[in-house]
Coordinates of C-alpha atoms and ligand atoms in Angstrom, one line a residue:
M1 CA 34.9 74.7 -57.8
E2 CA 36.4 77.9 -59.3
I3 CA 38.5 79.2 -56.7
F4 CA 40.3 82.1 -58.6
S5 CA 36.8 83.2 -60.3
Y6 CA 35.4 83.1 -56.6
M7 CA 38.3 85.3 -55.5
E8 CA 38.2 87.8 -58.0
K9 CA 34.6 88.5 -57.4
Y10 CA 34.8 89.4 -53.9
A11 CA 38.8 90.7 -53.9
Y12 CA 40.0 87.7 -52.0
E13 CA 44.0 88.5 -51.7
Q14 CA 45.2 85.3 -50.5
V15 CA 44.5 81.4 -50.1
V16 CA 46.8 78.9 -48.7
F17 CA 46.1 75.2 -48.7
C18 CA 48.6 73.5 -45.7
H19 CA 49.2 70.0 -45.7
D20 CA 51.7 68.1 -43.9
K21 CA 52.4 64.2 -44.2
T22 CA 54.0 63.2 -40.6
S23 CA 50.6 65.1 -38.8
G24 CA 47.7 64.5 -41.7
L25 CA 47.2 68.5 -41.5
K26 CA 45.0 69.9 -44.5
A27 CA 44.5 73.1 -43.6
I28 CA 43.0 76.2 -45.6
V29 CA 44.0 79.8 -44.5
A30 CA 42.0 82.4 -46.5
I31 CA 43.2 86.2 -46.7
H32 CA 40.5 88.3 -47.9
N33 CA 41.6 91.8 -46.8
T34 CA 44.4 93.1 -45.3
T35 CA 43.5 97.1 -46.2
L36 CA 43.0 98.0 -42.3
G37 CA 45.1 95.4 -40.6
P38 CA 46.2 91.5 -40.3
A39 CA 43.8 89.4 -41.2
L40 CA 42.0 88.3 -37.7
G41 CA 39.5 85.0 -37.4
G42 CA 39.3 81.8 -35.8
C43 CA 40.3 78.6 -37.0
R44 CA 37.4 76.2 -37.5
F45 CA 37.9 72.1 -37.1
W46 CA 35.2 70.5 -38.8
T47 CA 34.3 67.3 -40.9
Y48 CA 33.5 68.6 -44.5
P49 CA 31.6 67.0 -46.9
N50 CA 34.2 67.5 -49.6
E51 CA 37.3 69.7 -49.9
D52 CA 35.0 72.3 -51.9
A53 CA 32.4 72.8 -48.5
A54 CA 35.9 73.4 -46.4
I55 CA 37.0 75.7 -49.2
L56 CA 34.2 77.4 -49.4
D57 CA 33.2 77.6 -45.5
A58 CA 36.8 79.4 -45.4
L59 CA 36.7 82.0 -48.1
R60 CA 32.7 83.0 -46.9
L61 CA 34.3 83.6 -43.2
A62 CA 37.2 85.0 -44.4
R63 CA 34.8 88.4 -45.7
G64 CA 32.1 88.3 -43.0
M65 CA 35.5 88.7 -40.5
T66 CA 36.5 91.5 -42.8
Y67 CA 33.5 93.4 -42.3
K68 CA 33.0 92.6 -39.0
S69 CA 36.3 93.9 -38.1
A70 CA 35.9 97.2 -39.8
A71 CA 32.4 98.4 -38.8
A72 CA 33.6 97.6 -35.2
G73 CA 36.2 100.0 -35.8
L74 CA 39.1 97.5 -35.8
N75 CA 42.7 98.1 -37.1
L76 CA 42.3 94.2 -38.6
G77 CA 41.4 92.8 -41.4
G78 CA 39.1 89.5 -42.5
G79 CA 40.7 86.0 -42.3
K80 CA 39.7 82.9 -41.5
S81 CA 41.2 79.0 -41.3
V82 CA 39.9 75.7 -41.6
I83 CA 41.1 72.5 -40.5
I84 CA 39.7 69.6 -42.1
G85 CA 38.9 67.0 -40.1
N86 CA 37.0 65.1 -37.3
P87 CA 37.6 67.5 -33.7
R88 CA 36.6 64.5 -31.5
T89 CA 39.5 62.0 -33.0
D90 CA 42.1 63.9 -35.1
K91 CA 43.3 66.5 -33.3
S92 CA 47.1 65.9 -31.9
E93 CA 50.0 68.3 -30.5
V94 CA 51.8 67.4 -33.8
L95 CA 49.0 68.3 -36.2
F96 CA 48.4 71.8 -34.4
R97 CA 52.1 72.3 -34.3
A98 CA 52.3 71.8 -38.0
F99 CA 49.3 74.6 -38.6
G100 CA 51.5 76.9 -36.2
R101 CA 54.0 77.0 -38.6
F102 CA 52.3 77.4 -41.5
I103 CA 50.7 80.4 -39.4
E104 CA 53.9 81.2 -38.6
S105 CA 55.2 81.2 -42.3
L106 CA 52.6 84.1 -43.2
Q107 CA 54.5 86.7 -41.2
G108 CA 52.0 88.1 -39.3
R109 CA 49.1 88.7 -42.5
Y110 CA 46.9 86.2 -40.5
I111 CA 46.2 85.6 -36.4
T112 CA 44.4 83.1 -35.8
A113 CA 42.1 82.3 -32.7
E114 CA 39.7 79.7 -31.2
D115 CA 36.2 79.0 -33.8
V116 CA 34.0 76.0 -33.4
G117 CA 36.0 73.0 -33.2
T118 CA 39.0 74.2 -31.8
N119 CA 39.9 75.4 -27.6
V120 CA 42.0 77.4 -25.6
A121 CA 44.5 74.1 -25.3
D122 CA 44.6 73.6 -29.2
M123 CA 45.8 77.8 -29.0
D124 CA 47.7 76.7 -26.6
T125 CA 49.8 74.3 -28.8
I126 CA 49.4 76.3 -32.1
H127 CA 51.2 79.1 -29.8
Q128 CA 54.5 77.1 -29.5
E129 CA 55.1 77.4 -32.9
T130 CA 53.9 81.2 -33.4
E131 CA 53.0 84.1 -31.3
F132 CA 49.9 84.9 -34.2
V133 CA 47.5 83.6 -32.3
A134 CA 44.7 85.1 -30.2
G135 CA 42.6 83.3 -26.7
V136 CA 45.5 81.6 -25.8
S137 CA 45.4 80.5 -22.0
S138 CA 48.3 82.8 -21.0
S139 CA 50.9 84.6 -23.5
T140 CA 53.0 87.4 -23.1
H141 CA 50.0 89.5 -24.5
G142 CA 47.8 88.3 -21.7
S143 CA 44.8 86.3 -21.9
S144 CA 41.1 87.7 -23.0
G145 CA 39.2 84.7 -22.1
D146 CA 35.5 83.0 -22.6
P147 CA 34.4 85.7 -25.6
S148 CA 30.9 85.3 -24.4
P149 CA 30.6 88.0 -21.8
A150 CA 32.1 90.4 -24.2
T151 CA 29.9 89.7 -27.0
A152 CA 26.9 89.6 -24.5
F153 CA 27.7 93.4 -23.3
G154 CA 28.2 94.6 -26.6
V155 CA 24.6 93.1 -28.0
W156 CA 23.1 94.9 -24.6
R157 CA 25.1 98.0 -25.5
G158 CA 23.8 97.5 -29.2
M159 CA 20.3 96.7 -27.8
K160 CA 20.2 100.2 -26.4
A161 CA 21.3 102.3 -29.5
C162 CA 17.9 100.8 -31.1
A163 CA 16.6 101.8 -28.1
R164 CA 17.1 105.1 -28.3
E165 CA 16.3 105.2 -31.8
A166 CA 12.8 103.5 -31.2
W167 CA 12.0 105.4 -28.4
G168 CA 14.1 108.4 -27.6
D169 CA 15.3 106.8 -24.7
E170 CA 18.2 104.0 -24.3
D171 CA 16.5 102.7 -20.7
L172 CA 15.3 99.4 -21.1
S173 CA 13.7 98.8 -17.7
G174 CA 10.1 97.8 -18.1
K175 CA 10.8 96.9 -21.4
T176 CA 10.3 93.0 -22.3
V177 CA 12.7 91.2 -24.3
A178 CA 12.3 87.8 -26.3
I179 CA 15.7 85.9 -26.1
Q180 CA 15.6 82.6 -28.2
G181 CA 19.0 80.7 -27.0
V182 CA 19.8 81.3 -23.3
G183 CA 23.0 79.3 -24.0
N184 CA 26.7 81.6 -23.4
V185 CA 25.8 84.9 -24.6
G186 CA 22.2 84.7 -24.1
Y187 CA 22.2 83.9 -20.6
H188 CA 25.1 86.7 -20.1
L189 CA 22.7 89.1 -22.4
G190 CA 19.5 88.2 -20.0
K191 CA 21.3 89.3 -17.1
H192 CA 22.4 92.7 -18.0
L193 CA 18.9 93.1 -18.8
H194 CA 17.3 91.6 -15.9
D195 CA 19.8 93.7 -13.8
E196 CA 18.7 96.7 -15.4
G197 CA 14.9 95.9 -14.5
A198 CA 13.7 94.4 -18.3
K199 CA 11.3 91.5 -18.3
L200 CA 12.4 88.6 -20.3
I201 CA 10.7 85.8 -22.2
V202 CA 13.4 82.9 -23.2
T203 CA 13.0 79.6 -25.0
D204 CA 16.0 76.8 -25.5
I205 CA 15.7 73.4 -26.5
N206 CA 18.6 72.8 -23.6
E207 CA 16.2 72.0 -20.3
Q208 CA 19.4 73.4 -18.1
N209 CA 19.9 76.2 -19.7
L210 CA 16.6 77.0 -20.0
E211 CA 16.0 76.4 -16.0
R212 CA 18.4 79.0 -15.3
A213 CA 17.5 81.6 -17.0
V214 CA 13.9 81.2 -15.2
K215 CA 15.3 80.5 -11.9
E216 CA 18.2 83.2 -12.0
L217 CA 16.6 86.0 -14.1
G218 CA 13.1 85.2 -13.6
A219 CA 12.7 84.8 -17.2
K220 CA 9.4 83.3 -18.6
A221 CA 9.6 80.0 -19.9
V222 CA 8.0 79.4 -23.8
K223 CA 8.1 76.4 -26.4
P224 CA 10.9 77.4 -29.2
E225 CA 8.7 77.9 -31.7
E226 CA 6.6 80.6 -29.5
I227 CA 9.2 82.8 -29.3
F228 CA 8.9 84.7 -32.9
G229 CA 5.3 85.5 -32.0
A230 CA 5.7 86.7 -27.6
K231 CA 4.2 89.8 -27.2
A232 CA 7.5 91.6 -26.4
D233 CA 9.2 95.0 -27.7
I234 CA 12.7 93.5 -28.6
F235 CA 13.4 89.9 -30.3
A236 CA 17.1 89.1 -29.3
P237 CA 18.3 85.9 -31.5
C238 CA 21.0 84.2 -29.7
A239 CA 20.5 80.5 -30.9
L240 CA 21.0 80.1 -34.7
G241 CA 21.0 81.6 -38.0
A242 CA 18.7 82.0 -40.8
I243 CA 15.8 82.5 -38.1
L244 CA 14.4 85.9 -39.5
N245 CA 12.7 84.8 -42.7
A246 CA 9.4 84.6 -44.8
E247 CA 7.9 82.2 -42.3
T248 CA 8.9 83.9 -38.7
I249 CA 8.7 87.6 -39.8
P250 CA 4.7 87.9 -40.3
Q251 CA 4.6 86.4 -36.5
L252 CA 7.0 89.6 -34.7
K253 CA 5.4 91.8 -32.6
V254 CA 8.8 93.8 -31.5
Q255 CA 10.1 97.0 -32.9
I256 CA 13.3 95.8 -32.2
I257 CA 15.9 92.9 -33.5
A258 CA 18.7 93.0 -31.8
G259 CA 21.0 89.7 -30.8
S260 CA 24.1 87.7 -31.0
A261 CA 23.2 85.2 -33.5
N262 CA 25.7 85.0 -37.1
N263 CA 23.8 85.3 -40.2
Q264 CA 20.3 86.2 -38.9
L265 CA 18.8 87.2 -42.2
K266 CA 17.7 84.1 -44.2
E267 CA 17.8 86.2 -47.3
E268 CA 18.3 89.5 -48.3
K269 CA 14.5 90.0 -48.7
D270 CA 14.2 89.4 -45.4
G271 CA 16.2 92.8 -44.2
D272 CA 13.8 94.6 -46.8
E273 CA 10.7 93.3 -45.5
L274 CA 11.8 94.5 -42.0
Q275 CA 12.7 97.4 -43.0
R276 CA 9.6 97.9 -44.8
L277 CA 7.9 96.8 -41.2
G278 CA 9.5 99.4 -39.5
I279 CA 10.9 97.3 -37.2
I280 CA 14.6 98.6 -36.5
Y281 CA 17.2 95.2 -37.1
A282 CA 20.6 95.5 -35.5
P283 CA 23.0 94.1 -37.9
D284 CA 24.3 90.8 -36.6
Y285 CA 28.1 91.2 -37.4
V286 CA 27.9 94.8 -36.2
I287 CA 25.9 94.1 -33.0
N288 CA 27.8 91.1 -31.9
A289 CA 31.3 92.2 -32.5
G290 CA 32.5 92.4 -28.8
G291 CA 34.1 88.9 -28.9
V292 CA 36.5 89.8 -31.8
I293 CA 36.8 93.2 -29.9
N294 CA 37.9 91.6 -27.4
V295 CA 40.1 89.3 -28.1
A296 CA 41.5 91.9 -30.6
D297 CA 43.1 93.9 -27.1
E298 CA 45.5 90.9 -26.8
L299 CA 47.6 92.4 -29.3
Q300 CA 48.0 95.3 -27.4
G301 CA 48.9 93.2 -24.0
Y302 CA 45.3 92.2 -22.6
N303 CA 43.7 94.6 -20.5
R304 CA 40.2 93.8 -19.3
D305 CA 39.0 97.6 -18.5
R306 CA 40.3 98.9 -22.3
A307 CA 39.0 96.1 -23.9
M308 CA 35.4 96.4 -22.3
K309 CA 35.3 100.2 -23.3
R310 CA 35.8 99.3 -26.8
V311 CA 33.4 96.7 -26.5
A312 CA 31.1 99.4 -25.6
T313 CA 31.6 101.5 -28.8
V314 CA 29.2 98.6 -30.2
Y315 CA 26.6 101.2 -29.3
D316 CA 28.3 103.9 -31.4
N317 CA 28.7 101.6 -34.3
V318 CA 24.8 100.2 -34.2
A319 CA 23.5 104.0 -33.7
K320 CA 25.7 105.1 -37.0
V321 CA 24.6 102.0 -39.2
I322 CA 20.9 102.8 -38.0
K323 CA 21.7 106.6 -38.8
M324 CA 23.5 105.8 -42.3
A325 CA 20.2 103.5 -43.1
K326 CA 18.1 106.5 -42.4
E327 CA 19.5 108.9 -44.4
R328 CA 19.7 106.9 -47.4
K329 CA 16.5 105.1 -46.7
I330 CA 17.7 101.6 -47.2
P331 CA 17.6 98.4 -44.8
T332 CA 20.3 98.6 -41.7
Y333 CA 22.1 95.2 -43.2
K334 CA 23.0 97.3 -46.2
A335 CA 24.2 100.0 -44.5
A336 CA 26.5 97.9 -42.5
D337 CA 28.2 96.7 -45.5
L338 CA 28.6 100.1 -46.4
V339 CA 30.0 101.7 -43.2
A340 CA 32.9 98.6 -43.5
E341 CA 33.6 99.5 -47.1
E342 CA 33.1 102.9 -46.8
R343 CA 35.7 102.9 -44.1
I344 CA 38.2 100.1 -45.6
N345 CA 38.2 102.4 -48.8
K346 CA 38.8 105.8 -47.0
I347 CA 41.6 104.4 -45.1
G348 CA 43.0 102.3 -47.9
E349 CA 43.2 105.4 -49.7
L350 CA 44.9 107.3 -47.2
H351 CA 47.3 104.7 -46.5
K352 CA 48.5 105.6 -50.2
K353 CA 49.0 109.3 -48.8
F354 CA 51.9 110.9 -47.1
I355 CA 54.8 108.6 -47.4
P356 CA 57.5 109.8 -46.0
Ligands
NAD1 P1 25.5 78.4 -27.4 O1 25.9 77.2 -28.0 O2 26.1 78.9 -25.6 O3 24.4 79.2 -27.0 C1 23.3 78.5 -28.0 C2 21.7 78.2 -27.1 O4 20.6 78.2 -28.0 C3 21.9 77.2 -26.3 O5 21.5 76.6 -24.9 C4 20.7 76.3 -27.2 O6 20.4 74.9 -26.5 C5 20.0 77.3 -28.0 N1 19.5 76.5 -29.0 C6 20.0 76.4 -30.3 N2 18.8 75.7 -31.0 C7 17.7 76.2 -30.9 C8 16.2 76.5 -31.2 N3 16.0 76.1 -31.8 N4 15.3 76.5 -30.4 C9 15.6 78.0 -28.8 N5 17.1 77.5 -28.9 C10 18.1 76.6 -29.1 O7 26.2 79.5 -28.3 P2 26.8 81.5 -28.0 O8 28.3 80.7 -27.6 O9 26.0 81.3 -26.4 O10 26.3 81.9 -29.6 C11 24.9 82.3 -30.1 C12 25.1 82.5 -31.3 O11 25.5 83.8 -31.1 C13 25.3 81.6 -32.2 O12 24.6 81.7 -33.1 C14 26.6 82.4 -32.1 O13 27.2 82.0 -33.7 C15 26.9 83.7 -32.0 N6 28.0 84.4 -31.8 C16 28.5 83.9 -30.3 C17 30.0 85.0 -30.2 C18 30.0 84.4 -28.7 O14 31.2 84.8 -28.4 N7 29.7 83.6 -28.1 C19 30.2 85.2 -30.7 C20 29.4 86.0 -31.9 C21 28.4 85.2 -32.3

């Protein structure tokens, strides 16, 4: 691929190729933008079909982190790393320590964390070589642990911001919420909703997860393909990406879409269609930022209360996006990008001023 053309098109700052012969490490660190602060983003360990696919994944995910952190009000930039390999067979101490040394060499421009294919134990190994790693089991920074409960709490808060917009009241008791995927985030979200008195319709391809939601949350289970047309007030996608598309949108009966899944819109035109239909869509990267807000607190020495207070501001972030979308008569996914870009530009300008 033409890497510099791509970097130029989306204004990437830096791409680092890391190779270590002893361990067999092949990793890519993509740093998209550090205007607001160090680039924080997870490390994905994946068997890519080819090198271009790995580079593109790192680049795409890094840019996504810039927008997510900026819209979340964090003083963090966007970055991401990928290690090319099979997470089942290719992990070793020396490989992660080699990766840790590369991260250390960036002197804090990039901070890594867990992602698909990596876990807390891997972060602990990286931590032996660098402090620029979040999500370790114990450190002088303190540990933020599993991000899913924080993500779910943020989604619940964001859902309330949508409810206030739709019905003038953020109370969700008596409302029906259809949750697609009751795994880590979906289950915790369901718990908040159940405790508040909402009714739940759920689906999952994992029988155990489905049964847990039915038993513990009093949810009604439906088949996976039935969740889109479920008679509910809110749809919470918490399983897969691209589930808002030309096939599923016409089935929806809800007034709000608010869930944790990444990249929910298959195409931008699907976001335009939701606006046309008057369905309030909470943009995925704004409403699912609870996990990154939580882990970012580690950088100050982790404090659970402070972190959760910060996660609660997902409410305000979602409300801000909805307000801008209304004022400018644009879909919410576009407003989310503008909120992020305007913050980066304004703070970037500010940093050029008042230099002592
Ligand atoms: P998870 O794997 O624990 O849960 C996903 C659930 O969805 C599983 O129970 C799975 O069986 C189910 N599922 C998969 N395909 C399905 C289908 N076709 N129909 C119905 N159910 C299906 O993952 P998670 O950590 O709960 O994350 C859920 C989503 O939120 C993912 O898209 C993830 O990228 C996103 N997300 C998660 C976090 C986090 O903190 N965990 C943060 C941001 C975004």
